Amino acid sequence: MERVKKQRALHKWRHKGILLLLITLLAPLLPPGTGQTAEAAGSATVTVDAGSDLGKFNNPVWYQNQADYSPDLGAGDMAKVQALGVKYTRAWIKPTKYYNEANGTYSYNYIEHEGNTAYSYMDQIALHSDRIFLNIDQCSTELTYNQPALAREVLKNGIRHYKQRYPQIEYIEAFNEPKKSWTPGYDEAPNMEIDTYYYWYKQFYAIVQELNAELNPAIPLKIGGPASVSLDMEFNQQFLNQYAADTNPNKRLDFFSYHSYNRRSNPADVQSDKATVQGWLSARGLNPNTPVFVTEYGVFPGSNTGTTYNEDLLTQAAAMSALGYYFVKGGMDMPMHWVFDHANNNRKSMFADEADGAPYPYYNLVKMQSMLKENRITTSSNALSGDGLGIHALGTRDDTGVAVLASNYQWTTGTADYNLTMNITNLPSIFTGKQIRVQRYLVDQTHSNYTSSGGSAELEKVADYIAAPAVSIAPAFTLGKNAMTLVVLTPVHHGEAEDLPAAVSAGAVQTDVADSSASGGAFSKFDGTASGQYVEYTMNVPNAGMYAVYATVKKGSDRGKFQLSVDGQNVGEVKDYYASSQFYDTYYIGNKNFGITGERKFRFTAAGSTGGGYDLGVDSIQLIPRRTITFEAESLTPWSTSGDPFTYLNDTGASGGRLVKLDTNAAGDDMQFNVNITQTGTYSIKVGVKKYSTRGKFQLSVDGVNVGGQQDLYAAGNVYEELAIGTYTFQTTGNKRIKFYVNGKNPSSTGYDLSVDYIRLIP
């Protein structure tokens, strides 16, 4: 991490408990132009070929840093991080903290900050991230240079301890920015020349080999470096020279890592970084396919600034979008965001200190990245300089829709605003015959910006409308300096309530009411007087399949509670549409499987009242296709609070050819996985297992909430089975914790172990 991070104040206080109002997941439908400015601007065109396929998208949101020198994340910050679906988070452990030279003792749960410990810090990372990337810094100067045998022992003991406590640890990075051109700051390791560094790198790869042999972990340790300050340093090639000359047949370089802070005005240059490293490797006869990781990047190294603090918060976000764009294009294996919370230069932070859960523009940019789709598609911009200043666009798609992230990165020197037209052509077959829901999110000086006067810190949706079926679409809007926007297209069966045939029960009245705020310029008003009355809309469903049912309603003080049914079958639970003032809101009602096409009856039946009224205002009904999600257990990262070991078993009877087995010996143990949920909604949870005579019983939970009842995995012989656990509603996206809690065993069983093949979520 950059040098000034160690030159911080000893304490940084956070005032917790001030929660900002969250925007609802699905905002009221807004006209396409909302969020645009009237200022003069240049013209720009982004062209997106939604029918193309550039392969799987290596999303920068998957790779994060959590600084050890900052306070632990508050509950609000943690919730937002968990919503990102992080795969790897880089963490720091310091031998100078866990080893006491004076008395030769170890304190692995050392105090890092007032109220924060090494375990509380690492526990958070284990909860929000699938795997852990661990940087181990130098021992003290005395041990490093005068007692190397003891220093090696301290390093190995530390890596062993944390690997056993956190089996998610996969990568070990040897030291941090060892070569320094500055005077080291507070608590910062001293400068290290290449000969000394490579001596210690050899110790690291030997330690990793030894621990993999001793522990036989389900996730073997990997080792790499040199975590240099920049790619331009001569130190990097000196390191590869020494590695190439190393005659040890057991040497290993599992990844090459460096930092990048020097491309603020020419971000396009980082696109060639991976190719540069591959060239260095090839020239030395080393494996050119060695993964390349940029483990920190940004544009404000140390205490650097741009213009004003408020402007810099937006500049940081736009810069990270631009750099991420070029790292993706260049094939960077792991571009790691910097950072959730910075101790002394908050322009690099994702969260505000003053209010737990309050995001800065940088977090909102990362949140938009998390909303991108699975495959990258071809995009181009006619307003982008060779240095990488101007309009960038990153297009993605999968079987849920299309998402395009565009940024107008100008650093501090540019001033250009653009009237941008985004031509999205060749929409894939999932859109055929369906209407197109267009949603746009915006981060700029007045939207999704903690510093804006009267604005919201949360990610703001500035447009949400329905377009007619088409093979292409061209939303247009203005994008200001260092502004970022995400456009999401979703195929949808959409019905404007005022256009649908409607029928009401006796004693009730239905009328269409003009309203410019409604998605179609009007909404359907139901005037009821008692529970049991209903309004029923007939809507055509042209394609069979599983759908999430949404309803956009106008809330108010005379509104009641209503149960939606489709063809006489209830969907979801009773919803309360009461509010003290009138406004539009979109509700997720539930999932519905339409086995046949044609006219379907959507009935809203009054089921009570909060404010005394039984009225209802329906703007539209939306059906969004859902998909089954299957997580192969062997592709997830198991972990256990009880510390029990896991093994991966090759098994031809398993769905993916492998199983994950928890080797436990008592009730009270557990096995947990983080699964990334990309679509909210209600799902049936099914688990593929291999029953056997040594298996125990378990209770499954999601984020601490039990689902279904006790499951018994005992069988006299090998039996593969899919267990129907129960249903669970995911209200938000992101990483969710699936826990298998061992709570007993069959009297005939000889053990308590568990064996999991897959987790399947069926809408």
Short mmCIF file of C-alpha atoms in Angstrom, two decimals, residues 14 61-66 72-89 124-130 339-341 350-351 356-357 359 363 366-367 370 674 676 732-736:
data_model
loop_
_atom_site.label_atom_id
_atom_site.label_comp_id
_atom_site.label_asym_id
_atom_site.label_seq_id
_atom_site.Cartn_x
_atom_site.Cartn_y
_atom_site.Cartn_z
CA ARG A 14 -15.87 6.99 13.21
CA VAL A 61 -15.47 -5.54 -8.53
CA TRP A 62 -14.40 -9.07 -7.59
CA TYR A 63 -11.00 -7.87 -6.31
CA GLN A 64 -10.76 -5.56 -3.28
CA ASN A 65 -8.46 -4.31 -0.54
CA GLN A 66 -9.34 -3.88 3.14
CA ASP A 72 -13.13 -2.28 11.18
CA LEU A 73 -16.05 -1.69 8.86
CA GLY A 74 -19.30 -0.70 10.56
CA ALA A 75 -22.45 -2.77 10.06
CA GLY A 76 -23.70 -0.42 7.33
CA ASP A 77 -20.40 -0.47 5.47
CA MET A 78 -20.21 -4.25 5.79
CA ALA A 79 -23.68 -4.69 4.33
CA LYS A 80 -22.66 -2.67 1.30
CA VAL A 81 -19.44 -4.60 0.83
CA GLN A 82 -21.29 -7.90 1.08
CA ALA A 83 -23.62 -6.68 -1.67
CA LEU A 84 -20.71 -6.54 -4.13
CA GLY A 85 -20.04 -10.28 -4.52
CA VAL A 86 -16.28 -10.01 -3.83
CA LYS A 87 -14.12 -13.00 -4.77
CA TYR A 88 -10.74 -11.93 -3.37
CA THR A 89 -9.85 -9.36 -0.72
CA GLN A 124 -14.83 -9.41 8.43
CA ILE A 125 -12.90 -10.27 5.29
CA ALA A 126 -13.84 -13.93 5.64
CA LEU A 127 -17.50 -12.93 5.78
CA HIS A 128 -17.65 -10.62 2.78
CA SER A 129 -15.10 -12.24 0.47
CA ASP A 130 -14.92 -15.69 -1.07
CA VAL A 339 -9.66 0.86 -0.84
CA PHE A 340 -12.81 0.48 1.39
CA ASP A 341 -11.56 2.94 3.99
CA MET A 350 -15.49 4.14 -0.58
CA PHE A 351 -17.27 5.16 2.63
CA ASP A 356 -21.81 4.20 8.85
CA GLY A 357 -23.11 2.91 5.53
CA PRO A 359 -21.14 5.67 0.36
CA TYR A 363 -18.41 2.94 -3.83
CA VAL A 366 -18.01 -0.15 -7.72
CA LYS A 367 -21.68 -0.94 -7.08
CA SER A 370 -21.26 -5.25 -9.64
CA ASN A 674 -20.39 -17.48 0.34
CA ASN A 676 -23.08 -14.46 -4.96
CA THR A 732 -30.68 -7.80 -1.91
CA THR A 733 -27.94 -9.01 -4.23
CA GLY A 734 -24.35 -9.79 -3.29
CA ASN A 735 -22.56 -12.41 -1.21
CA LYS A 736 -24.85 -14.44 1.05
#
